[in-house]
Coordinates of C-alpha atoms in Angstrom, one line a residue:
Chain A
X1 CA -46.5 -11.5 78.9
X2 CA -43.2 -11.0 80.8
X3 CA -42.2 -8.2 78.4
X4 CA -45.4 -6.2 78.7
X5 CA -45.0 -6.3 82.5
X6 CA -41.4 -5.2 82.3
X7 CA -42.4 -2.1 80.3
X8 CA -45.4 -1.3 82.4
X9 CA -43.3 -0.8 85.5
X10 CA -42.1 2.5 84.1
X11 CA -44.4 5.5 83.8
X12 CA -46.3 5.3 80.5
X13 CA -43.8 6.8 78.1
X14 CA -44.8 8.9 75.2
X15 CA -45.0 6.7 72.1
X16 CA -42.7 8.1 69.5
X17 CA -44.0 7.4 66.0
X18 CA -41.3 6.1 63.6
X19 CA -40.7 8.5 60.8
X20 CA -41.3 7.3 57.2
X21 CA -38.4 6.4 55.0
X22 CA -38.5 9.4 52.8
X23 CA -38.8 11.9 55.6
X24 CA -35.6 10.3 57.0
X25 CA -33.9 10.7 53.7
X26 CA -35.0 14.4 53.5
X27 CA -33.8 15.0 57.0
X28 CA -30.3 13.6 56.2
X29 CA -30.1 15.6 53.0
X30 CA -30.9 18.9 54.6
X31 CA -28.0 18.4 57.0
X32 CA -25.5 17.8 54.2
X33 CA -24.3 21.3 53.1
X34 CA -22.3 20.3 50.1
X35 CA -25.2 18.3 48.6
X36 CA -27.6 21.1 49.4
X37 CA -25.3 23.6 47.6
X38 CA -25.1 21.3 44.5
X39 CA -28.9 20.9 44.6
X40 CA -29.3 24.7 44.7
X41 CA -26.9 25.2 41.7
X42 CA -28.8 22.5 39.7
X43 CA -32.1 24.1 40.7
X44 CA -30.9 27.5 39.7
X45 CA -29.7 26.3 36.3
X46 CA -33.0 24.5 35.6
X47 CA -35.1 27.4 36.8
X48 CA -33.2 29.9 34.8
X49 CA -33.4 27.7 31.7
X50 CA -37.1 27.2 32.1
X51 CA -37.9 30.9 32.8
X52 CA -35.3 32.3 30.4
X53 CA -37.8 34.4 28.4
X54 CA -38.9 36.2 31.5
X55 CA -35.4 37.2 32.7
X56 CA -35.1 40.3 30.5
X57 CA -32.1 38.9 28.6
X58 CA -30.9 39.9 25.1
X59 CA -32.1 37.9 22.1
X60 CA -29.8 34.9 21.9
X61 CA -30.2 34.6 18.1
X62 CA -29.6 38.3 17.2
X63 CA -26.0 38.9 16.1
X64 CA -24.2 42.2 15.4
X65 CA -21.2 42.6 13.1
X66 CA -19.8 45.5 15.1
X67 CA -20.1 43.9 18.6
X68 CA -18.2 40.6 17.9
X69 CA -16.0 39.0 20.5
X70 CA -16.5 41.6 23.2
X71 CA -14.6 40.5 26.3
X72 CA -16.2 39.4 29.5
X73 CA -17.4 42.5 31.5
X74 CA -17.8 44.7 28.4
X75 CA -20.5 47.4 29.0
X76 CA -24.0 46.0 28.0
X77 CA -22.5 42.5 27.7
X78 CA -21.8 41.0 31.1
X79 CA -20.3 37.8 29.7
X80 CA -19.2 39.3 26.4
X81 CA -20.3 38.3 22.9
X82 CA -19.6 35.3 20.6
X83 CA -18.0 35.2 17.1
X84 CA -21.3 36.5 15.6
X85 CA -21.8 39.2 18.2
X86 CA -24.6 37.4 20.1
X87 CA -24.9 38.0 23.8
X88 CA -23.1 35.2 25.7
X89 CA -25.1 35.4 28.9
X90 CA -28.4 35.0 27.0
X91 CA -26.9 32.2 24.9
X92 CA -25.6 30.3 27.9
X93 CA -28.9 30.5 29.8
X94 CA -31.0 29.7 26.7
X95 CA -28.4 27.0 25.9
X96 CA -29.2 25.3 29.3
X97 CA -32.7 24.6 28.0
X98 CA -31.5 22.2 25.3
X99 CA -28.4 20.9 27.0
X100 CA -30.2 20.0 30.2
X101 CA -33.2 18.5 28.4
X102 CA -31.0 16.3 26.2
X103 CA -28.8 15.6 29.2
X104 CA -31.6 14.5 31.5
X105 CA -34.4 13.0 29.4
X106 CA -32.4 10.0 28.1
X107 CA -31.5 9.1 31.6
X108 CA -35.1 9.5 32.9
X109 CA -36.4 7.3 30.0
X110 CA -33.6 4.8 30.4
X111 CA -34.2 4.7 34.2
X112 CA -37.8 3.4 33.7
X113 CA -37.0 1.1 30.8
X114 CA -33.8 -0.3 32.4
X115 CA -35.6 -0.8 35.8
X116 CA -38.5 -2.7 34.2
X117 CA -36.1 -4.9 32.2
X118 CA -33.6 -5.4 35.1
X119 CA -36.3 -6.1 37.7
X120 CA -38.0 -8.6 35.4
X121 CA -34.8 -10.4 34.6
X122 CA -33.7 -10.4 38.2
X123 CA -37.0 -11.6 39.7
X124 CA -38.1 -14.1 37.1
X125 CA -34.6 -15.5 36.4
X126 CA -33.9 -18.6 34.3
X127 CA -34.4 -18.2 30.5
X128 CA -36.0 -14.8 30.7
X129 CA -32.9 -13.5 32.5
X130 CA -30.6 -15.1 30.0
X131 CA -32.4 -13.5 27.0
X132 CA -32.6 -10.0 28.5
X133 CA -29.1 -9.9 30.0
X134 CA -27.3 -11.4 26.9
X135 CA -29.1 -9.0 24.7
X136 CA -27.9 -6.1 26.9
X137 CA -24.4 -7.5 27.0
X138 CA -24.1 -6.9 23.2
X139 CA -24.2 -3.2 23.9
X140 CA -21.4 -3.5 26.4
X141 CA -19.1 -4.5 23.5
X142 CA -18.9 -0.8 22.5
X143 CA -17.6 2.2 24.5
X144 CA -20.6 4.4 25.3
X145 CA -19.2 7.4 23.4
X146 CA -18.7 5.3 20.2
X147 CA -22.1 3.8 20.5
X148 CA -23.8 7.2 20.9
X149 CA -21.9 8.5 17.9
X150 CA -22.6 5.4 15.8
X151 CA -26.4 5.4 16.5
X152 CA -26.7 9.2 16.1
X153 CA -24.6 9.1 12.9
X154 CA -26.8 6.3 11.5
X155 CA -30.1 8.1 12.4
X156 CA -28.8 11.5 11.2
X157 CA -28.4 14.8 13.1
X158 CA -31.2 16.3 15.1
X159 CA -32.5 16.6 18.7
X160 CA -34.9 13.7 18.6
X161 CA -32.2 11.4 17.1
X162 CA -29.7 12.5 19.8
X163 CA -32.3 11.7 22.5
X164 CA -33.0 8.2 21.0
X165 CA -29.3 7.3 20.7
X166 CA -28.4 8.5 24.2
X167 CA -31.4 6.6 25.6
X168 CA -30.2 3.4 23.9
X169 CA -26.7 4.0 25.3
X170 CA -28.0 4.2 28.9
X171 CA -30.5 1.4 29.0
X172 CA -27.9 -1.4 29.2
X173 CA -26.0 -0.1 32.3
X174 CA -29.2 0.6 34.2
X175 CA -30.6 -2.8 33.4
X176 CA -27.4 -4.3 34.6
X177 CA -27.5 -2.6 37.9
X178 CA -31.3 -3.3 38.3
X179 CA -30.8 -6.9 37.6
X180 CA -27.9 -7.3 40.0
X181 CA -29.8 -5.6 42.9
X182 CA -33.0 -7.5 42.2
X183 CA -31.5 -10.9 42.1
X184 CA -29.8 -10.1 45.4
X185 CA -33.1 -9.1 47.0
X186 CA -34.9 -12.1 45.4
X187 CA -32.8 -14.5 47.5
X188 CA -33.8 -12.9 50.8
X189 CA -36.2 -14.6 53.2
X190 CA -38.8 -11.8 53.2
X191 CA -39.5 -12.5 49.5
X192 CA -40.0 -16.2 50.3
X193 CA -42.2 -15.2 53.2
X194 CA -44.3 -13.0 50.9
X195 CA -44.5 -15.7 48.3
X196 CA -45.6 -18.1 51.1
X197 CA -48.5 -15.9 51.8
X198 CA -50.0 -16.8 48.4
X199 CA -49.3 -13.4 46.8
X200 CA -48.8 -13.2 43.0
X201 CA -45.4 -12.4 41.5
X202 CA -46.7 -8.9 40.6
X203 CA -47.9 -8.2 44.1
X204 CA -44.6 -9.4 45.6
X205 CA -42.6 -7.2 43.1
X206 CA -44.8 -4.2 43.8
X207 CA -44.8 -4.4 47.6
X208 CA -41.5 -6.0 48.5
X209 CA -39.1 -5.7 45.6
X210 CA -39.5 -2.2 44.1
X211 CA -39.1 -0.4 47.4
X212 CA -35.9 -2.2 48.1
X213 CA -34.2 -1.9 44.7
X214 CA -35.3 1.5 43.4
X215 CA -33.0 3.6 45.5
X216 CA -29.7 2.0 44.4
X217 CA -30.9 2.2 40.7
X218 CA -32.0 5.8 41.2
X219 CA -28.6 6.8 42.7
X220 CA -26.8 5.1 39.8
X221 CA -29.0 6.8 37.3
X222 CA -28.3 10.2 38.9
X223 CA -24.6 9.6 38.4
X224 CA -25.2 8.9 34.7
X225 CA -26.8 12.3 34.1
X226 CA -23.5 14.0 34.1
X227 CA -22.1 11.5 31.6
X228 CA -25.2 11.9 29.4
X229 CA -24.8 15.7 29.4
X230 CA -21.2 15.5 28.3
X231 CA -22.1 12.9 25.6
X232 CA -25.0 15.2 24.4
X233 CA -22.6 18.1 24.3
X234 CA -20.1 15.9 22.5
X235 CA -22.6 15.0 19.8
X236 CA -23.4 18.6 19.2
X237 CA -19.7 19.5 19.2
X238 CA -19.2 16.9 16.5
X239 CA -22.1 18.3 14.5
X240 CA -24.5 15.3 14.8
X241 CA -26.6 16.7 17.6
X242 CA -28.2 20.1 17.8
X243 CA -27.7 22.3 14.7
X244 CA -26.8 26.0 14.6
X245 CA -28.0 28.6 15.3
X246 CA -29.7 26.9 18.4
X247 CA -27.8 27.8 21.5
X248 CA -26.4 24.6 23.1
X249 CA -23.3 24.3 25.3
X250 CA -21.6 21.6 23.3
X251 CA -22.3 23.4 20.0
X252 CA -21.1 26.7 21.4
X253 CA -17.9 25.1 22.5
X254 CA -17.4 23.9 19.0
X255 CA -18.0 27.3 17.3
X256 CA -16.0 29.3 19.9
X257 CA -13.1 26.8 19.4
X258 CA -11.9 28.9 16.5
X259 CA -11.5 32.0 18.6
X260 CA -9.6 30.4 21.4
X261 CA -6.4 32.4 20.6
X262 CA -8.4 35.7 20.3
X263 CA -10.4 35.5 23.5
X264 CA -9.6 32.3 25.4
X265 CA -11.9 33.1 28.5
X266 CA -14.9 33.5 26.2
X267 CA -14.4 30.2 24.5
X268 CA -14.0 28.5 27.9
X269 CA -17.5 29.6 29.2
X270 CA -19.7 26.8 27.7
X271 CA -17.1 24.3 29.0
X272 CA -17.3 25.9 32.5
X273 CA -21.1 25.5 32.4
X274 CA -20.8 21.8 31.4
X275 CA -18.2 21.2 34.1
X276 CA -20.1 22.9 36.9
X277 CA -23.4 21.1 36.0
X278 CA -21.8 17.7 35.7
X279 CA -19.8 18.2 38.9
X280 CA -22.9 19.2 40.8
X281 CA -24.8 16.3 39.5
X282 CA -22.1 13.9 40.5
X283 CA -21.8 15.3 44.0
X284 CA -25.6 15.3 44.3
X285 CA -25.7 11.6 43.4
X286 CA -23.0 10.9 46.1
X287 CA -25.0 12.8 48.7
X288 CA -28.2 10.9 47.7
X289 CA -26.4 7.6 48.1
X290 CA -25.4 8.3 51.7
X291 CA -28.8 9.9 52.6
X292 CA -30.6 6.8 51.3
X293 CA -28.6 4.5 53.5
X294 CA -31.2 3.6 56.2
X295 CA -28.9 2.4 59.0
X296 CA -26.4 5.0 60.1
Chain B
X1 CA -64.2 -9.2 70.4
X2 CA -61.2 -11.3 71.2
X3 CA -58.7 -12.4 68.6
X4 CA -60.0 -15.9 68.7
X5 CA -63.3 -14.7 67.2
X6 CA -61.6 -13.0 64.4
X7 CA -59.5 -16.1 63.5
X8 CA -60.8 -17.3 60.1
X9 CA -59.3 -20.7 59.3
X10 CA -60.3 -22.9 56.5
X11 CA -63.2 -25.2 57.5
X12 CA -62.3 -28.7 58.8
X13 CA -63.1 -31.5 56.4
X14 CA -63.0 -35.2 57.1
X15 CA -63.1 -35.0 60.9
X16 CA -60.4 -35.4 63.5
X17 CA -59.3 -38.9 62.4
X18 CA -58.1 -37.6 59.0
X19 CA -54.5 -36.4 59.1
X20 CA -54.2 -32.6 58.6
X21 CA -51.3 -33.1 56.2
X22 CA -50.0 -36.2 54.6
X23 CA -47.0 -36.4 52.3
X24 CA -46.0 -39.5 50.5
X25 CA -42.9 -40.2 48.3
X26 CA -41.9 -36.5 48.4
X27 CA -38.8 -36.0 46.3
X28 CA -36.6 -33.0 45.4
X29 CA -33.4 -33.2 43.5
X30 CA -31.6 -29.9 43.0
X31 CA -29.6 -29.8 39.7
X32 CA -26.0 -28.8 39.9
X33 CA -25.2 -26.8 36.7
X34 CA -21.8 -26.3 35.3
X35 CA -19.7 -26.1 32.2
X36 CA -20.0 -23.6 29.4
X37 CA -23.6 -24.4 28.4
X38 CA -24.8 -24.7 32.0
X39 CA -26.0 -28.3 31.6
X40 CA -27.0 -30.3 34.6
X41 CA -23.9 -32.1 35.7
X42 CA -25.3 -33.8 38.8
X43 CA -28.2 -33.7 41.1
X44 CA -28.2 -33.1 44.9
X45 CA -30.7 -35.5 46.3
X46 CA -32.0 -33.1 49.0
X47 CA -35.2 -35.0 49.8
X48 CA -35.7 -38.5 48.6
X49 CA -38.9 -40.4 49.1
X50 CA -40.0 -38.8 52.4
X51 CA -43.5 -39.8 53.7
X52 CA -45.2 -38.8 56.9
X53 CA -48.4 -37.5 58.2
X54 CA -49.3 -35.0 60.8
X55 CA -52.5 -35.4 62.8
X56 CA -54.8 -32.6 63.6
X57 CA -53.6 -30.7 66.7
X58 CA -50.3 -32.5 67.0
X59 CA -46.8 -31.2 66.8
X60 CA -44.3 -33.1 64.7
X61 CA -40.7 -32.4 65.4
X62 CA -38.2 -32.9 62.6
X63 CA -34.5 -33.4 63.6
X64 CA -31.3 -34.2 61.8
X65 CA -27.9 -32.8 61.1
X66 CA -27.2 -29.8 58.7
X67 CA -27.9 -30.6 55.1
X68 CA -30.2 -33.6 55.8
X69 CA -33.2 -32.0 54.0
X70 CA -35.1 -30.6 56.9
X71 CA -35.5 -27.1 55.5
X72 CA -36.2 -28.4 52.0
X73 CA -39.0 -30.5 53.4
X74 CA -40.4 -27.4 55.1
X75 CA -40.3 -25.4 51.9
X76 CA -41.9 -28.3 50.0
X77 CA -44.8 -28.3 52.5
X78 CA -45.7 -24.7 51.6
X79 CA -44.8 -24.9 48.0
X80 CA -41.8 -22.5 48.1
X81 CA -39.8 -25.3 46.5
X82 CA -41.5 -27.2 43.7
X83 CA -41.6 -30.9 44.3
X84 CA -40.2 -33.3 41.7
X85 CA -42.4 -36.3 42.7
X86 CA -44.7 -37.2 45.5
X87 CA -48.0 -36.1 46.9
X88 CA -49.0 -33.5 49.4
X89 CA -52.5 -34.0 50.8
X90 CA -53.9 -31.2 53.0
X91 CA -57.0 -32.3 55.0
X92 CA -58.0 -34.8 52.3
X93 CA -57.3 -32.5 49.3
X94 CA -54.3 -33.3 47.2
X95 CA -52.2 -30.3 46.1
X96 CA -52.6 -29.7 42.3
X97 CA -55.9 -31.6 42.2
X98 CA -58.6 -30.2 44.5
X99 CA -56.2 -27.8 46.2
X100 CA -54.5 -24.8 44.5
X101 CA -51.1 -23.5 45.7
X102 CA -52.8 -20.3 47.0
X103 CA -55.3 -22.3 49.0
X104 CA -52.5 -24.5 50.4
X105 CA -50.7 -21.3 51.5
X106 CA -54.0 -20.2 53.2
X107 CA -53.9 -23.4 55.3
X108 CA -50.2 -23.7 55.8
X109 CA -47.9 -20.9 57.0
X110 CA -44.3 -20.8 57.9
X111 CA -42.0 -19.0 60.4
X112 CA -38.4 -18.8 59.3
X113 CA -35.1 -18.9 61.3
X114 CA -33.7 -15.5 60.5
X115 CA -36.1 -13.1 62.1
X116 CA -34.5 -10.0 60.4
X117 CA -34.1 -11.3 56.9
X118 CA -37.8 -12.4 56.8
X119 CA -39.1 -8.9 57.3
X120 CA -39.0 -6.3 54.6
X121 CA -36.9 -3.5 55.9
X122 CA -39.0 -0.8 54.1
X123 CA -42.4 -1.9 55.5
X124 CA -43.7 -1.1 59.0
X125 CA -44.5 -3.9 61.3
X126 CA -48.2 -3.5 60.7
X127 CA -47.8 -3.6 56.9
X128 CA -45.7 -6.7 57.2
X129 CA -48.2 -8.5 59.5
X130 CA -51.3 -7.4 57.5
X131 CA -49.8 -8.2 54.0
X132 CA -50.7 -11.9 53.9
X133 CA -54.2 -11.3 55.3
X134 CA -54.7 -8.7 52.6
X135 CA -53.5 -11.0 49.9
X136 CA -55.7 -13.8 51.0
X137 CA -58.7 -11.4 51.1
X138 CA -59.6 -11.8 54.8
X139 CA -61.9 -9.3 56.5
X140 CA -60.4 -6.2 58.1
X141 CA -56.7 -7.3 57.6
X142 CA -55.3 -4.4 59.5
X143 CA -57.6 -4.9 62.5
X144 CA -56.8 -8.6 62.4
X145 CA -53.0 -7.8 62.3
X146 CA -53.3 -5.4 65.3
X147 CA -55.2 -8.0 67.3
X148 CA -52.6 -10.7 66.4
X149 CA -49.7 -8.4 67.4
X150 CA -51.4 -7.9 70.7
X151 CA -51.9 -11.6 71.1
X152 CA -48.2 -12.4 70.6
X153 CA -47.2 -9.8 73.1
X154 CA -46.5 -6.7 71.0
X155 CA -48.5 -3.7 71.9
X156 CA -49.9 -2.5 68.5
X157 CA -49.9 1.1 69.5
X158 CA -46.2 1.0 70.3
X159 CA -45.0 -1.3 67.5
X160 CA -47.4 -1.0 64.6
X161 CA -45.5 1.9 62.9
X162 CA -42.0 0.8 63.7
X163 CA -39.5 -0.7 61.3
X164 CA -37.9 -4.1 61.7
X165 CA -34.4 -2.7 62.5
X166 CA -35.9 -0.9 65.6
X167 CA -36.9 -4.2 67.2
X168 CA -35.0 -6.9 69.1
X169 CA -34.6 -10.4 67.8
X170 CA -37.3 -11.8 70.1
X171 CA -39.7 -9.0 69.2
X172 CA -39.0 -9.6 65.5
X173 CA -39.7 -13.3 65.9
X174 CA -43.0 -12.5 67.6
X175 CA -43.8 -10.3 64.5
X176 CA -43.0 -13.2 62.3
X177 CA -45.4 -15.5 64.3
X178 CA -48.1 -12.8 64.2
X179 CA -47.6 -12.5 60.4
X180 CA -48.0 -16.2 59.9
X181 CA -51.1 -16.4 62.2
X182 CA -52.7 -13.3 60.6
X183 CA -53.5 -15.5 57.7
X184 CA -55.5 -17.8 60.0
X185 CA -53.6 -21.0 59.0
X186 CA -54.3 -24.4 60.4
X187 CA -50.7 -25.8 60.0
X188 CA -47.7 -23.7 60.9
X189 CA -44.2 -24.9 59.8
X190 CA -41.6 -23.6 62.2
X191 CA -38.2 -23.9 60.5
X192 CA -35.6 -23.4 63.3
X193 CA -38.0 -20.6 64.5
X194 CA -36.4 -20.3 68.0
X195 CA -32.8 -21.4 67.1
X196 CA -31.4 -17.9 66.7
X197 CA -32.9 -16.6 70.0
X198 CA -31.3 -16.2 73.5
X199 CA -32.2 -19.1 75.8
X200 CA -34.5 -16.9 77.9
X201 CA -36.3 -15.4 74.9
X202 CA -36.4 -18.9 73.3
X203 CA -38.3 -20.2 76.4
X204 CA -40.8 -17.3 76.2
X205 CA -41.4 -17.8 72.5
X206 CA -41.8 -21.6 73.0
X207 CA -44.4 -21.0 75.7
X208 CA -46.2 -18.5 73.4
X209 CA -46.2 -21.1 70.6
X210 CA -47.7 -23.7 73.0
X211 CA -50.4 -21.2 74.1
X212 CA -51.2 -20.3 70.5
X213 CA -51.6 -23.9 69.5
X214 CA -54.2 -24.4 72.2
X215 CA -56.1 -21.2 71.5
X216 CA -56.4 -21.5 67.7
X217 CA -56.3 -25.3 67.5
X218 CA -53.1 -25.2 65.5
X219 CA -50.9 -28.0 64.2
X220 CA -47.2 -27.6 64.1
X221 CA -44.3 -29.0 62.1
X222 CA -41.4 -28.0 64.2
X223 CA -37.9 -28.2 62.7
X224 CA -34.9 -27.9 65.0
X225 CA -31.5 -29.2 65.7
X226 CA -32.0 -28.8 69.4
X227 CA -33.3 -32.1 70.7
X228 CA -34.4 -30.7 74.1
X229 CA -36.5 -28.0 72.4
X230 CA -38.0 -30.5 70.1
X231 CA -38.8 -32.8 73.1
X232 CA -40.5 -29.9 74.9
X233 CA -42.8 -28.9 72.2
X234 CA -43.4 -32.0 70.1
X235 CA -45.8 -35.0 70.3
X236 CA -43.8 -37.1 67.8
X237 CA -40.3 -36.8 66.4
X238 CA -39.1 -37.6 62.9
X239 CA -35.4 -38.1 62.3
X240 CA -34.0 -37.4 58.9
X241 CA -30.6 -38.5 57.4
X242 CA -29.4 -37.5 54.0
X243 CA -32.9 -36.7 52.6
X244 CA -34.6 -39.8 54.0
X245 CA -36.7 -40.6 57.1
X246 CA -34.9 -43.0 59.3
X247 CA -37.2 -43.0 62.4
X248 CA -40.5 -41.6 63.4
X249 CA -41.8 -42.2 66.9
X250 CA -43.8 -40.6 69.8
X251 CA -41.5 -38.4 71.9
X252 CA -41.4 -40.6 75.1
X253 CA -40.9 -43.7 73.0
X254 CA -37.9 -42.4 71.2
X255 CA -36.5 -40.8 74.4
X256 CA -36.8 -44.3 76.0
X257 CA -35.3 -46.2 73.0
X258 CA -33.6 -44.9 69.9
X259 CA -34.3 -47.7 67.4
X260 CA -32.0 -46.5 64.6
X261 CA -28.2 -46.4 65.1
X262 CA -28.1 -42.9 63.7
X263 CA -30.8 -41.7 66.1
X264 CA -28.8 -43.2 68.9
X265 CA -25.6 -41.3 67.9
X266 CA -27.6 -38.1 67.6
X267 CA -29.1 -38.5 71.1
X268 CA -25.8 -39.5 72.6
X269 CA -24.2 -36.3 71.2
X270 CA -26.6 -34.3 73.4
X271 CA -24.7 -33.0 76.4
X272 CA -26.2 -34.2 79.7
X273 CA -26.4 -32.1 82.9
X274 CA -25.8 -35.3 85.0
X275 CA -22.1 -36.1 85.5
X276 CA -23.0 -39.8 86.2
X277 CA -24.9 -40.1 82.9
X278 CA -21.9 -40.1 80.6
X279 CA -22.1 -40.9 76.9
X280 CA -21.2 -44.5 76.3
X281 CA -21.8 -44.4 72.6
X282 CA -18.8 -43.5 70.5
X283 CA -19.3 -40.3 68.5
X284 CA -20.1 -40.4 64.8
X285 CA -17.0 -40.1 62.7
X286 CA -16.6 -37.9 59.7
X287 CA -19.1 -35.8 57.7
X288 CA -22.3 -37.1 56.2
X289 CA -21.7 -38.5 52.7
X290 CA -22.3 -36.3 49.7
X291 CA -26.0 -36.1 48.8
X292 CA -25.0 -35.8 45.1
X293 CA -24.0 -39.4 45.2
X294 CA -25.4 -41.0 48.3
X295 CA -24.4 -44.5 49.5
X296 CA -26.2 -47.5 48.1
X297 CA -28.6 -49.5 50.2
X298 CA -29.0 -48.0 53.6
X299 CA -27.6 -44.4 53.3
X300 CA -26.2 -44.6 56.8
X301 CA -24.1 -47.8 56.3
X302 CA -20.8 -45.8 55.7
X303 CA -20.9 -44.5 59.3
X304 CA -22.8 -47.3 61.0
X305 CA -21.0 -49.6 63.5
X306 CA -23.4 -52.5 62.7
X307 CA -23.3 -52.4 59.0
X308 CA -23.2 -55.7 57.1
X309 CA -23.4 -56.8 53.5
X310 CA -27.1 -56.4 53.3
X311 CA -27.0 -52.8 54.4
X312 CA -24.8 -51.9 51.4
X313 CA -27.3 -53.6 49.0
X314 CA -30.9 -53.3 50.2
X315 CA -32.7 -50.2 51.1
X316 CA -34.4 -50.7 54.5
X317 CA -38.2 -50.0 54.7
X318 CA -39.8 -47.8 57.3
X319 CA -41.9 -50.1 59.4
X320 CA -43.3 -50.3 63.0
X321 CA -41.4 -52.0 65.7
X322 CA -42.8 -55.4 66.8
X323 CA -43.7 -54.3 70.3
X324 CA -44.8 -50.8 69.4
X325 CA -46.3 -50.2 66.0
X326 CA -46.3 -46.4 66.4
X327 CA -42.5 -46.4 66.6
X328 CA -41.4 -46.6 63.0
X329 CA -37.8 -47.2 61.9
X330 CA -35.9 -47.9 58.7
X331 CA -33.2 -50.3 59.7
X332 CA -32.3 -53.9 58.7
X333 CA -31.5 -54.7 62.4
X334 CA -35.2 -54.6 63.2
X335 CA -36.4 -56.6 60.2
X336 CA -36.2 -60.3 61.0
X337 CA -36.2 -61.3 57.3
X338 CA -33.6 -58.7 56.1
X339 CA -30.7 -61.1 56.1
X340 CA -28.6 -59.0 58.4
X341 CA -26.5 -61.4 60.7
X342 CA -28.2 -59.7 63.8
X343 CA -31.6 -59.2 62.1
X344 CA -34.6 -58.9 64.4
X345 CA -32.5 -58.2 67.5
X346 CA -32.7 -54.5 67.5
X347 CA -29.7 -52.2 67.9
X348 CA -27.0 -54.0 70.0
X349 CA -25.6 -52.1 73.0

């Protein structure tokens, strides 16, 4: 071969092995300081929520009539106390457990359900696509907040019902994105080439479709987590999510609302937590999007 | 052990006289949907009644202008597009009767035009090449893939773990050839396989294809719009116009005499290196007619200089020339009983 001759003229160069896709993504992520910072904040929030009982915090349920509405920085109460005299720091950290759980779980479940529906619709096409996508379209007729409130209201208050209603809210948009990406990939020649090798539809999807559609769907789902957290907090705020006395950021925002003229900084704290978490999740999803772009 | 020993093609049935693939009356109409309910409004007659056969070990070149149904024919041959009507017989076994689609794809493989789009960007070259062999359950697919990469001129140690975007166009097309051959096919459909390559790389790949044909006893269906390339690699040439076969002939015969007026225009549009050999034929005017509603009778009559009343009414049959039965043409000029004023005289100068 002419090519082989051309390369053998040079001294045998060291063969550099191509790096895998995910190690490349990791490499690009590490060199993005903003994304790494956001990742650290999210990780700190999740870890502190998970290990809250071991942090030596005050009891988040124990109130005190004499220690009500202590300001931020009061001795013994680094972030003050709420309207029932409960330690705010403990309640904010314990509150992260429920808030993050209700904020992330629906998106995780909707990511799997939506991906399965969307990839099926996009790959099979035809009547299957019409049935799945038109059904999904029905949910787009309602604004997501309204839909979450309607389903939660119908099912009744409670953590499980909030999870169910939020999952239902997020399946349609993820299905939409999955279907759009899959039907784009479906038209490419490498899918034809794979089908031409005699592979079954499932093998083609497993080897050739999933790897190429999952990262855009994943990035989109990450951007939904912040919306989901805000919706979950909103449900609790309206009283159809988590019930008192459970610490939860949305619920805390609601109960502290009444003291906004007495101690405004205190009542802003749960809002700050929601804001920081959702901002970090959004920035993280932007960083992931650019890190997952192979050709840069 | 050389790569030839690891080649595991389907066994030959019926001996050398039986054509490797025979298609008859192949038809594919694509529906055009529209309106609120998405009803079929019209049908694009992409391939209409195409029949031909390819002998074992021969290369059949298919030429024609864009949109004449070349690529659809290629995809029909490997079952990527489902046929509406017609029969595909691979080595004596008809598809759908004694031959399953998966078995057809074991015997027939395809190399596409766009070398980049045909490779999964997330798979390494080795995974791409070995995929088909794994699916078909061949022995040692990865070993086979490495040997086949080596055979097409890609050092497996250097390229096996690379990704498609790290390769050049020529290297990628070698990967595609290796991928097709890793399934040990007997027939390879090359759909504009060298059209996107530089001239120098194109020549290398053409030579490689010729070598591979000898080594593995392959049969090719070679689709191209470049007549010189088709002449170089083919034994016979098939000319298509608007979804129909207008002429089939051995290369030297058709190079000597183009029996169909369309073939003649196609050949005269080919630039010549010789300044004395100027084109005398007037160029074809206009675009090909719409395949949704093709012309009646002979589909070429709207652009043919020699068209007469009979051409608008009767569909010409594909039949051998009087002096050379291997040279088949579908034109009333060659049929003495057609009723054309100049019937039986061949194409006038």
